[in-house]
Amino acid sequence: MVEPTPEQLSKLKKLETDILREFAAVCEKLNLKYYLLGGTLLGAVRHKGFIPWDDDIDVGMPREDYEIFLKRAAEYLPSNLFVQSMESDPGYVNCFAKIRNSDTTFMESSSAKMNIHHGVFIDIFPLDYYPENALRQWITDTRKKWYARRVGCEFSLPEDVLWVRKIKRFILQVMFPSLNAVLSKRERMYRSVPQSGLIANYGGAWGKREIVPAEWYGEGVTVEFEGMQVMAPAEYDKWLTQVYGDYMQLPPVEKRVGHHYVDVIDLEKPYTEYVGRKE
């Protein structure tokens, strides 16, 4: 694993900001809703841009808008930007999309062995309705957990060297031998609630904290991010408080680190020069 140098981190943020700018322009042309999420939203509110030690951009879109974006974005994006999804990149297994810069390399350790696009990216999460009935919530949460465990077998994690992890992986692959079947079931489940007062970001890092009242998203409001005016949830203070607590309080110094583990960073060369060889 490698850490980006200060120069690389600065350029990485610029490349990601450029992708966000293009993404927002497409959403405006197609009249699609989107919202900053996660650390990107926190950075916009607290720092008016990136959290200084952060190195990624997360946005979310209502499911209907998300599907339109996946279908039509290529008509408007520059040719070097690739919308990565399970449909456009068959080896890709995440339940959310990415926009990748094809002129760059950013090979995350967990997916470095996958035969997929590995350019610098931003994440785009579909926002789905979450059931209000307690029994349906339990069924959804349980199925989500098992699907996530099976799909997680496809990634390389630091603890993979442990024999316990290998046994768990073997058991999960016996229980769910068909990855494609799991991916299909997962997608159907996430889309299965036609209407609800709750919205979930099923692919988010914060689990049930990212299940919020639908009105918290609403029509959205503008916030500043790296000199741009972009969209945030209408009730972003409530959203951030639920996810992070006292979000204006800076974390301890030892926790001010990025969260990506990367095998290869090359912001000058396309990932195709690295696929199939280790550096």
Phi, psi and omega in degrees: 000148181234153175254137177294141174290164177305323179293317179295319180299318179297315180290323178301315179296321179295317179298317180292321177297321177297321177296316179301319180299316179293319178301311182297324179295319178295317179300321178294317180296322183265002180058050181252143177276145172206163180215141168296146179227169170055220182296336177291316176296315178301316180297319180298316183286318186271328186236356185060029179174205178302143160301130190309326183261005181270162186215030177210169179230130178239133173227157177232153179222140171307144187310315182299315179293320179302314182294321177296317180300314180301323183284326193244349187301322183300337178294334189244336183285152173302154187295339181273001178254128186243127177274110185264123176213178178295333180281320186273340183221092192304335180277356184274133188236002179289154180272009177229167183259167173225151165254123185247144174268114186287350181268006187228171177230127175213085186266103178292142184302323184292334184238012185299332182274353181281144178274074183222175174292136184233032178280168173305144190215166160238154181264140176236114184258132171285139178256118186246154174291144181245136184299146178267339179287132186298319180295316179296326177297315181296317179297315180298313181297319181294314180295319179302317181299314182290321177298318180296321179296318180292315179295327179298338178297339182280346183261153176263117182246155182306327183275005181300340181287344182284138183294329179297317179298319181295322178294316178300318179298316180298316181297316181296322180288333174287318180294320182233077186294331182261108177297318182299323178296319178296316180298319179294316179296320179300312182296319180297320181295314181299330182265003194282342181264111186287333182201144180193162174274001181239144177234136180242144167258090186297333181268001184288162184280346190254012173057230187290346175295337181266021169258114189224161174302140183302326183292343176296331176277304177053215179279348180084163176226159180272142174224163180268136175217112179050046177082358179257155170259115183229171188268144177227161175305144181304319179253059185294333178295316178295318180300311182294323179294319179295321184279318189245350185078230179283080193288344178279349178278125179291144178288166176303153184305321184292344179261004180271072182223156175290164184242011176264135173254121192235138175271320182222128171237120174215107185270006180246343184236147178290152182299336181298340178282349183247342181298128178091357176219148184260136179231000000 
